[in-house]
Tab-separated table of C-alpha atoms in Angstrom:
chain	number	residue	atom	x	y	z
A	739	MET	CA	-15.402	0.439	21.460
A	740	THR	CA	-14.142	-3.015	20.568
A	741	VAL	CA	-10.785	-3.605	18.874
A	742	GLU	CA	-12.557	-4.716	15.695
A	743	SER	CA	-14.797	-1.633	15.594
A	744	ALA	CA	-11.747	0.577	16.158
A	745	ARG	CA	-10.005	-1.119	13.215
A	746	ALA	CA	-13.096	-0.689	11.054
A	747	ARG	CA	-13.209	3.009	11.955
A	748	ARG	CA	-9.512	3.432	11.037
A	749	ARG	CA	-10.090	1.668	7.709
A	750	GLU	CA	-13.010	3.972	6.947
A	751	MET	CA	-10.922	7.028	7.833
A	752	ASN	CA	-8.128	5.758	5.579
A	753	ARG	CA	-10.585	5.306	2.697
A	754	ALA	CA	-11.912	8.816	3.225
A	755	GLN	CA	-8.385	10.175	3.224
A	756	VAL	CA	-7.536	8.390	-0.037
A	757	ASN	CA	-10.687	9.728	-1.718
A	758	SER	CA	-10.502	13.315	-0.452
A	759	ASP	CA	-9.430	16.285	-2.558
A	760	THR	CA	-6.878	17.520	-0.015
A	761	PRO	CA	-3.294	18.256	-1.079
A	762	GLN	CA	-0.969	15.284	-1.427
A	763	SER	CA	0.456	14.325	1.960
A	764	SER	CA	2.977	11.541	2.393
A	765	GLN	CA	0.361	9.409	4.118
A	766	ARG	CA	-2.148	9.993	1.344
A	767	ILE	CA	0.412	9.017	-1.312
A	768	ALA	CA	1.258	5.828	0.597
A	769	LEU	CA	-2.433	4.915	0.804
A	770	GLN	CA	-2.882	5.608	-2.902
A	771	TYR	CA	-0.132	3.084	-3.619
A	772	PHE	CA	-2.059	0.309	-1.870
A	773	GLN	CA	-5.321	1.491	-3.414
A	774	MET	CA	-3.755	0.838	-6.858
A	775	TRP	CA	-3.238	-2.788	-5.876
A	776	ASN	CA	-6.722	-3.125	-4.363
A	777	THR	CA	-8.563	-1.673	-7.358
A	778	GLY	CA	-6.246	-2.692	-10.185
A	779	ASP	CA	-6.263	0.925	-11.409
A	780	SER	CA	-2.606	1.898	-11.652
A	781	SER	CA	-3.174	5.046	-13.723
A	782	ILE	CA	-1.724	7.213	-10.933
A	783	ALA	CA	1.596	5.328	-10.824
A	784	ASP	CA	3.486	8.103	-12.638
A	785	GLU	CA	2.098	10.694	-10.209
A	786	ILE	CA	2.945	8.909	-6.960
A	787	LEU	CA	6.048	6.836	-7.809
A	788	SER	CA	9.547	8.091	-8.441
A	789	PRO	CA	11.023	7.077	-11.819
A	790	ASP	CA	13.564	5.076	-9.774
A	791	TRP	CA	10.931	3.367	-7.556
A	792	THR	CA	12.323	0.304	-5.791
A	793	ASP	CA	10.382	-2.235	-3.740
A	794	HIS	CA	13.127	-4.055	-1.842
A	795	ALA	CA	10.866	-7.088	-1.364
A	796	HIS	CA	10.432	-7.282	-5.148
A	797	PRO	CA	13.570	-5.751	-6.699
A	798	GLU	CA	12.525	-7.032	-10.127
A	799	VAL	CA	9.700	-4.428	-10.149
A	800	THR	CA	11.153	-0.965	-10.716
A	801	GLY	CA	9.686	2.368	-11.691
A	802	PRO	CA	6.064	3.267	-12.354
A	803	ARG	CA	5.898	1.168	-15.536
A	804	GLY	CA	7.106	-1.927	-13.688
A	805	VAL	CA	4.496	-1.387	-10.971
A	806	ARG	CA	1.706	-0.941	-13.537
A	807	GLN	CA	2.730	-4.222	-15.175
A	808	ALA	CA	2.976	-6.007	-11.801
A	809	VAL	CA	-0.466	-4.766	-10.738
A	810	GLU	CA	-1.949	-5.982	-14.026
A	811	ARG	CA	-0.266	-9.413	-13.833
A	812	THR	CA	-1.076	-9.926	-10.158
A	813	ARG	CA	-4.726	-8.859	-10.452
A	814	ALA	CA	-5.147	-11.177	-13.458
A	815	VAL	CA	-4.240	-14.252	-11.387
A	816	GLN	CA	-5.434	-13.018	-7.959
A	817	PRO	CA	-8.365	-10.644	-8.592
A	818	ASP	CA	-9.523	-10.804	-4.969
A	819	LEU	CA	-6.124	-9.889	-3.470
A	820	ARG	CA	-6.567	-7.098	-0.907
A	821	PHE	CA	-4.168	-4.973	1.088
A	822	GLN	CA	-5.655	-4.048	4.448
A	823	MET	CA	-4.204	-0.858	5.900
A	824	ASP	CA	-4.807	-0.582	9.637
A	825	THR	CA	-2.450	2.212	10.658
A	826	VAL	CA	-0.498	4.890	8.819
A	827	LEU	CA	2.269	6.687	10.682
A	828	GLY	CA	4.656	9.473	9.798
A	829	ASP	CA	4.804	12.224	7.254
A	830	GLY	CA	7.473	14.095	5.395
A	831	ASP	CA	9.867	11.704	3.708
A	832	THR	CA	9.062	8.567	5.755
A	833	VAL	CA	5.760	6.746	6.196
A	834	ALA	CA	5.010	3.399	7.842
A	835	VAL	CA	1.859	1.474	6.973
A	836	VAL	CA	0.767	-1.397	9.222
A	837	GLY	CA	-1.646	-3.939	7.841
A	838	SER	CA	-2.015	-7.294	6.141
A	839	VAL	CA	-2.633	-8.931	2.776
A	840	GLY	CA	-5.494	-11.299	2.110
A	841	ARG	CA	-7.844	-12.589	-0.526
A	842	GLY	CA	-11.250	-11.492	0.666
A	843	ALA	CA	-13.509	-12.884	3.374
A	844	ARG	CA	-12.567	-16.510	2.613
A	845	ASP	CA	-8.913	-15.964	3.415
A	846	GLU	CA	-7.245	-17.134	6.595
A	847	PRO	CA	-5.833	-14.414	8.852
A	848	THR	CA	-2.391	-13.366	7.697
A	849	PRO	CA	0.542	-12.061	9.687
A	850	ARG	CA	0.675	-8.343	10.164
A	851	LEU	CA	3.048	-6.516	7.890
A	852	VAL	CA	4.805	-3.183	8.146
A	853	TRP	CA	5.644	-1.344	4.956
A	854	LEU	CA	8.255	1.373	5.437
A	855	MET	CA	8.131	3.870	2.597
A	856	HIS	CA	10.624	6.580	1.705
A	857	LEU	CA	9.581	9.570	-0.390
A	858	GLN	CA	11.706	11.931	-2.466
A	859	GLU	CA	10.362	15.119	-4.013
A	860	GLY	CA	6.785	14.179	-3.140
A	861	ARG	CA	6.848	10.701	-4.686
A	862	LEU	CA	7.397	7.230	-3.290
A	863	ALA	CA	11.002	6.230	-3.952
A	864	GLU	CA	11.589	3.042	-1.909
A	865	MET	CA	9.687	0.504	0.160
A	866	TRP	CA	10.755	-2.188	2.609
A	867	THR	CA	8.374	-4.879	3.898
A	868	TYR	CA	8.650	-6.386	7.371
A	869	ARG	CA	6.616	-9.303	8.714
A	870	ASP	CA	5.471	-9.464	12.346
A	871	THR	CA	7.005	-12.692	13.606
A	872	SER	CA	5.849	-12.301	17.222
A	873	ALA	CA	2.662	-14.354	16.769
């Protein structure tokens, strides 16, 4: 199995996990967050985000309402923006998602990112974003 086919398989498994009817796991909630950005459908924001949601990379966007507004604004100017999730690690109150952000097939490769997400009472409460600077 090539590296690319392994990544494609992981992406497909992640999509299946997001779309399944299984109980909410921390990993599933984290994937749903990125799915909101990829689809532009932020209707689940109140279900998966704490009222005090904080994205430390974007401290101006707080709470589910702020995220819904940010998704709407961002998708309006960048409709082809896509979050690629390659690996999801952890469960419980901490999840790490490894991936990248791009704008479809035309986009140049982007640095890998790690999103560290903290959950409280079954909802995402905080997120930190780290860029892979080793390349």
